[in-house]
Protein backbone atom coordinates (compact mmCIF):
# COMPACT_ATOMS: atom_id res chain seq x y z
CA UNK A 1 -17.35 47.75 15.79
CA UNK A 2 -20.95 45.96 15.36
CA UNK A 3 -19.23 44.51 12.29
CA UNK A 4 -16.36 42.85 14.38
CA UNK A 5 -18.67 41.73 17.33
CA UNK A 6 -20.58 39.87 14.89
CA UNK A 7 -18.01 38.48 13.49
CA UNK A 8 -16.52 37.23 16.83
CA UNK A 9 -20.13 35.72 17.66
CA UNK A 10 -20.23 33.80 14.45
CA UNK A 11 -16.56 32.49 15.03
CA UNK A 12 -17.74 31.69 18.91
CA UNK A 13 -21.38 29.68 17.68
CA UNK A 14 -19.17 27.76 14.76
CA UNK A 15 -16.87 27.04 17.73
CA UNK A 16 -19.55 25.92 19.75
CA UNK A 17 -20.79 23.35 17.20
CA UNK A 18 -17.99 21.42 17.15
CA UNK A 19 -17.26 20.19 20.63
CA UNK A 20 -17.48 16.82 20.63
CA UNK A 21 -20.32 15.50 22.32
CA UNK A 22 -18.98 13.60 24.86
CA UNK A 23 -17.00 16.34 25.85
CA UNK A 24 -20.11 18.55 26.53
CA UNK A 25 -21.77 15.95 28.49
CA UNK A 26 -18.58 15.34 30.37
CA UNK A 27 -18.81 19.14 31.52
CA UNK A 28 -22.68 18.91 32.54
CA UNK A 29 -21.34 16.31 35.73
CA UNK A 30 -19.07 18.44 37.25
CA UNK A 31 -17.76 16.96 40.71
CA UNK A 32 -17.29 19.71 42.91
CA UNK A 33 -16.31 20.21 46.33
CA UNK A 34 -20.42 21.66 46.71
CA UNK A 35 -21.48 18.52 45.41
CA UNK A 36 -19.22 16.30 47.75
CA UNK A 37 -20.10 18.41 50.58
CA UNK A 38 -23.76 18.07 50.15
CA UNK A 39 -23.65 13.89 49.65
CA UNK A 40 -21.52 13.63 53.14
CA UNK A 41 -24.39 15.95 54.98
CA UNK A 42 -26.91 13.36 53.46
CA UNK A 43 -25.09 10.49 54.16
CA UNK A 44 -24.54 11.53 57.56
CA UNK A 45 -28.04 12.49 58.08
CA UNK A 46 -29.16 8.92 57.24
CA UNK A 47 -26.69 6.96 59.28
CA UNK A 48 -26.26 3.16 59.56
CA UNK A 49 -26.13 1.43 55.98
CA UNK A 50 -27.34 3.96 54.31
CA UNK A 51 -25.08 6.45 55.13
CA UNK A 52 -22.01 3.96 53.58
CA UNK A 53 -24.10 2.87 50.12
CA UNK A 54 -24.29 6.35 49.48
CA UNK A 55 -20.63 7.32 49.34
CA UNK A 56 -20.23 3.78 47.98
CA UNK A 57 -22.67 4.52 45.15
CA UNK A 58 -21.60 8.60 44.85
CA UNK A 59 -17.71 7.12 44.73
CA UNK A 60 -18.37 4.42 42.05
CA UNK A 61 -20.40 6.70 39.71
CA UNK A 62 -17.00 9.42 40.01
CA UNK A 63 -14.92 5.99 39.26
CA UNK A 64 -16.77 4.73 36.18
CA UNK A 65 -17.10 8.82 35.28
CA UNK A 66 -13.34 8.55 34.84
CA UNK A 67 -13.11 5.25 33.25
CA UNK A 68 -15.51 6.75 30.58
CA UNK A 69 -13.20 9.74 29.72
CA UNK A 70 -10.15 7.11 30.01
CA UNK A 71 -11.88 4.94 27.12
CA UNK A 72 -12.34 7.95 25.21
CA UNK A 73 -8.52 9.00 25.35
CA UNK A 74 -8.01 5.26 24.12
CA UNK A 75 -10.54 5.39 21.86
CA UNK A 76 -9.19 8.67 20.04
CA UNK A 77 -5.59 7.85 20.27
CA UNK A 78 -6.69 4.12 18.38
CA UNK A 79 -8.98 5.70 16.00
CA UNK A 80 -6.13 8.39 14.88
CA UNK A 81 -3.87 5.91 14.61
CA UNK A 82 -5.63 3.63 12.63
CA UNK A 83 -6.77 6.04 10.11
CA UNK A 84 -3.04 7.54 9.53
CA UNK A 85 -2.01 3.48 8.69
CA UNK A 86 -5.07 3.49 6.61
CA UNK A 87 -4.47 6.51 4.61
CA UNK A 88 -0.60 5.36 4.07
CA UNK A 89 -1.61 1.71 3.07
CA UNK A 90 -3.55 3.29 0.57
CA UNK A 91 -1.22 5.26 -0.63
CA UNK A 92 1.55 2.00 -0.56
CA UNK A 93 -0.98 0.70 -3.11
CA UNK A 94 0.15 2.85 -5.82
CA UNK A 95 3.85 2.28 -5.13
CA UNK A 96 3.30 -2.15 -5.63
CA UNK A 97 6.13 -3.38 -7.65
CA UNK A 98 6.79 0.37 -9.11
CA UNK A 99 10.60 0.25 -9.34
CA UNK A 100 9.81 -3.97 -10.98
CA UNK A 101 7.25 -2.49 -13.73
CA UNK A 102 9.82 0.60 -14.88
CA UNK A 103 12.33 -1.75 -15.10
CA UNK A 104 10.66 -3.90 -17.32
CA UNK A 105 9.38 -0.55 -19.02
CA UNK A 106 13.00 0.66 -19.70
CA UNK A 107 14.09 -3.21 -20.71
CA UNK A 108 11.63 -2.72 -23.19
CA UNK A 109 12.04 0.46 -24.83
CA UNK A 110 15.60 -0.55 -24.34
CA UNK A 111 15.04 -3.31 -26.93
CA UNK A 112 12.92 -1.03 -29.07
CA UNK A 113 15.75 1.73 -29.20
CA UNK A 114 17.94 -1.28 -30.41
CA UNK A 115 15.62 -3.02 -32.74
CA UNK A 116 14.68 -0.27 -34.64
CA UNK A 117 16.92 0.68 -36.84
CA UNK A 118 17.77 -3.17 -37.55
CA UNK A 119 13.80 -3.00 -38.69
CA UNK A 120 14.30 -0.29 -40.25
CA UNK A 121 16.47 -1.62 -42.28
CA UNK A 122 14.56 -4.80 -43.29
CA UNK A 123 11.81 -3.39 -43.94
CA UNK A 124 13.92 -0.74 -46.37
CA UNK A 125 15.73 -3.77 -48.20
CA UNK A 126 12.26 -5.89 -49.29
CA UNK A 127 11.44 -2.14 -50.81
CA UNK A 128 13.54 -2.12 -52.91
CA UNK A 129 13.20 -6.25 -53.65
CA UNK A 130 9.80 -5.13 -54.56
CA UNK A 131 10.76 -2.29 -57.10
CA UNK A 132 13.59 -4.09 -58.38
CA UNK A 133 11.31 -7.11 -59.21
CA UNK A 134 9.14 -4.60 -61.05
CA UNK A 135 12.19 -3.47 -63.09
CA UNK A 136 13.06 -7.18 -63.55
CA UNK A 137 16.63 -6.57 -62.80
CA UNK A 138 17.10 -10.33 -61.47
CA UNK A 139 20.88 -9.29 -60.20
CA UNK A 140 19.63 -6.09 -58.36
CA UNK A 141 16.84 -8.46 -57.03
CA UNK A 142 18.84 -11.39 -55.70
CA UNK A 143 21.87 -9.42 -54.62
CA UNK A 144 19.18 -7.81 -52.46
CA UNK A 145 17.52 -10.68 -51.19
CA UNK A 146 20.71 -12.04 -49.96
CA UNK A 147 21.11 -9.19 -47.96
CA UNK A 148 17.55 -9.74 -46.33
CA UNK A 149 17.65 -13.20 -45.77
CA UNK A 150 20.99 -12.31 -43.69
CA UNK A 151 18.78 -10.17 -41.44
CA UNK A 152 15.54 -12.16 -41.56
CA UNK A 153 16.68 -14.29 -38.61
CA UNK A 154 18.25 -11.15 -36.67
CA UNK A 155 14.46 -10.02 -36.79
CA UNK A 156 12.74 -12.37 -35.95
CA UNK A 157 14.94 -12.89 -32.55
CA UNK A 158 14.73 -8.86 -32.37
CA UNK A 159 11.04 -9.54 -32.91
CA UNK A 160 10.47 -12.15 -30.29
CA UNK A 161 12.92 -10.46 -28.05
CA UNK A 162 10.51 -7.46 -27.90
CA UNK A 163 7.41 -9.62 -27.53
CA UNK A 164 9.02 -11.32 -24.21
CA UNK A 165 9.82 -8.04 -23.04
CA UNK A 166 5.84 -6.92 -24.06
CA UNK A 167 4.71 -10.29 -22.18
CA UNK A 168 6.66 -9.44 -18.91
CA UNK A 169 5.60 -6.21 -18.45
CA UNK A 170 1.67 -7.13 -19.15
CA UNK A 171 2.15 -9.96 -16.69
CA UNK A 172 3.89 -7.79 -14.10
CA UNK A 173 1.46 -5.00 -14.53
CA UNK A 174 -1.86 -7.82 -14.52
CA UNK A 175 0.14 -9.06 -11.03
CA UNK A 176 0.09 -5.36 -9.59
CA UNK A 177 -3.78 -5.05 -10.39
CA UNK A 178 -4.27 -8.34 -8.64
CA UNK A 179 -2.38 -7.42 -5.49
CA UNK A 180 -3.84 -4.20 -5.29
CA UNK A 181 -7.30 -5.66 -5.50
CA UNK A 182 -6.59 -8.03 -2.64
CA UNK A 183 -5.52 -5.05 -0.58
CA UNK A 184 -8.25 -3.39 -1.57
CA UNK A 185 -10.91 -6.14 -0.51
CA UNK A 186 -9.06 -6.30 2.71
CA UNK A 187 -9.57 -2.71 3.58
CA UNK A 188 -12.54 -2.90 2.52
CA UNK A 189 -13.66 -4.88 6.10
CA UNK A 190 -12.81 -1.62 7.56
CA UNK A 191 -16.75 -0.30 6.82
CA UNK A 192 -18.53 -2.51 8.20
CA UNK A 193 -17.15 -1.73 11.19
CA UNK A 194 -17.19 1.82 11.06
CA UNK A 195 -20.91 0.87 10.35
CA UNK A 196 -20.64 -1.02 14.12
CA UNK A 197 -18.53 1.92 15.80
CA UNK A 198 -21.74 4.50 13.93
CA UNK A 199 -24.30 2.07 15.73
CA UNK A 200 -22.34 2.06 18.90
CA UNK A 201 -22.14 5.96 19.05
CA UNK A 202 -25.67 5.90 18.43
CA UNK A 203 -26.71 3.94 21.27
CA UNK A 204 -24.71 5.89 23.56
CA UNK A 205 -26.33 8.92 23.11
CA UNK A 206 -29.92 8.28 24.59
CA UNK A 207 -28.02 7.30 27.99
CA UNK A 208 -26.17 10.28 27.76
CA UNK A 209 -29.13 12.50 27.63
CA UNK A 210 -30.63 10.20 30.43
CA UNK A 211 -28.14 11.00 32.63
CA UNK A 212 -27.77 14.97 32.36
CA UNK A 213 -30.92 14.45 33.54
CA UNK A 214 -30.94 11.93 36.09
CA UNK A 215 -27.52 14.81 37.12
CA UNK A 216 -30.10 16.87 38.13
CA UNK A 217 -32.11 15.14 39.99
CA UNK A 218 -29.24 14.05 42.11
CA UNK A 219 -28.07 16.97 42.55
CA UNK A 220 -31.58 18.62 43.77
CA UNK A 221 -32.05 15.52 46.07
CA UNK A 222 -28.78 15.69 47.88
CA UNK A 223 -29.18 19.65 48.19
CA UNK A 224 -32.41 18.78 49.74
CA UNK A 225 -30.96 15.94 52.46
CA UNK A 226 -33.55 13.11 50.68
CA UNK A 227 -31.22 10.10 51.30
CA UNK A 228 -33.81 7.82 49.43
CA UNK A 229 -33.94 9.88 46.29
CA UNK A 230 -30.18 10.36 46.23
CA UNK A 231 -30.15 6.78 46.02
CA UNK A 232 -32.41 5.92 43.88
CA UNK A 233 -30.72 8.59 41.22
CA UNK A 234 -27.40 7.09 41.84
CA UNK A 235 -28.56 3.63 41.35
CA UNK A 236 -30.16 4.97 37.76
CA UNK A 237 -26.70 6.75 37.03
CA UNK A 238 -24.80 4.00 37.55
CA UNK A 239 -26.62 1.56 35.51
CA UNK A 240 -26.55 4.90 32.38
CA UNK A 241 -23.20 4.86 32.94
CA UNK A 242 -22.42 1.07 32.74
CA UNK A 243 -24.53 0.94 29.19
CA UNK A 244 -22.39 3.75 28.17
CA UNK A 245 -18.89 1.87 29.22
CA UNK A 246 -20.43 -1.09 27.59
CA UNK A 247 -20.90 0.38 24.52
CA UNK A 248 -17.52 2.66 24.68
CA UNK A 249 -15.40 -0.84 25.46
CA UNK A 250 -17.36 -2.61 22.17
CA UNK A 251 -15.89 0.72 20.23
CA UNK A 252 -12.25 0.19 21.23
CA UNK A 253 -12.77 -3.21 20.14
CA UNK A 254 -14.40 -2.64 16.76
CA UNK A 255 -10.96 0.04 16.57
CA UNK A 256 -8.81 -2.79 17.47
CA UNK A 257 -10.18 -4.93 14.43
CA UNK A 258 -9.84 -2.41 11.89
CA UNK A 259 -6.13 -1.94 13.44
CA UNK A 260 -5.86 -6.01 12.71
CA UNK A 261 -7.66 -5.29 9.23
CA UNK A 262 -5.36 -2.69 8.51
CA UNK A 263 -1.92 -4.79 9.65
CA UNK A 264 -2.91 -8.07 7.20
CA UNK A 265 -3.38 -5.55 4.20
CA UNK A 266 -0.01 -3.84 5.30
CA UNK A 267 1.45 -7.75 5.21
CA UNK A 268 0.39 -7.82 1.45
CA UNK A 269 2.67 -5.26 0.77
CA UNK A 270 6.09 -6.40 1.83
């Protein structure tokens, strides 16, 4: 039984450490009927023009609360994408001119297969030109260099036949290497700005922190009725939470490069 329960707490901590961040800030401003209750009571309580920049600033903070969360639905469903057309370009690389390169593979074993046994036999007749020279049997000898100057010319097409085939597939197989090293050096944009998107992330954090806090504060000054303090806490959330849009909007945008990063490498390979 202990065995099991700390099991389940282990699962439940692991758990724990991988919410997202921005998902665990997003529950520490919670927007609750409590909350809203207390800001009308303070609004009211002030009056006059303070009463309407209140639930001005208290409705534009909720606003640009849910404009955050939007960005980071459009954020995730970019970033996703793009690394899913990443991963398949890079596997695309692999497959450049596969079908071209074993065709020219097959053409030239093809030739090979067919060469071979002319070779073969070539190379078998100036054998025995050699050991019949060594017997000095000049019939034996010219009878059989008749035969191999008959073939010599076969050869040397077989020959040069082979060698084309040899040249086209190095050539096609240099061309792959070059296009794959283009696509290559275009994906490779991609990191600098991941590097960007890292710095961006970065940056948003100490706002984030900022404003649990400055959550707080609010909420203790509109439990206690202090108009001026409610204020002046939703004044400093707004402005956290503009830096933070700021810096989620410049993260869609680095996603939307590496999307245009990741199309011109895709063009390479049509």
């Amino acid at each position: 039984m202990f065995r099991r329960l700390l099991t389940s707490s282990l699962v439940m901590a692991l758990f724990l450490t991988l919410i997202p961040t921005p998902f665990a800030n997003a529950a520490a401003i919670e927007f609750t009927d409590t909350v809203q209750a207390q800001l009308n009571a303070t609004a009211d309580r002030a009056g006059g023009t303070v009463r309407g920049k209140l639930i001005k600033q208290y409705d534009d903070f909720k606003s640009e609360r849910k404009k955050a969360m939007d960005w980071d639905d459009r954020i995730s469903s970019l970033r996703y994408a793009n690394e899913a057309k990443a991963s398949e370009t890079r596997k695309r690389i692999s497959e450049i001119d596969k079908d071209k390169i074993r065709k020219l593979e097959d053409q030239l074993q093809a030739a090979k297969t067919k060469y071979q046994p002319l070779f073969n036999t070539y190379t078998a007749l100036n054998k025995q030109i050699a050991a019949a020279k060594k017997l000095k049997d000049k019939t034996l000898s010219k009878m059989l260099q008749s035969q191999a100057g008959g073939l010599k010319l076969l050869v040397t097409l077989g020959r040069e036949d082979i060698r084309n085939k040899q040249a086209a597939l190095t050539a096609a197989k240099k061309e792959k290497t070059s296009k794959a090293a283009k696509v290559r050096s275009i994906l490779s944009e991609i990191e600098s700005y991941k590097s960007k998107i890292k710095g961006d992330k970065s940056a948003i954090s100490t706002p984030n922190k900022l404003m649990t806090t400055e959550w707080k504060n609010f909420k203790a000054a509109v439990k206690a009725n202090e108009s001026a303090r409610t204020s002046d806490t939703l004044s400093r959330l707004l402005t956290l939470s503009g830096q933070i849009l700021t810096k989620k909007k410049s993260i869609y945008s680095h996603e939307q490069k590496i999307e245009s990063i990741i199309a011109r490498a895709n063009a390479q390979l049509k």
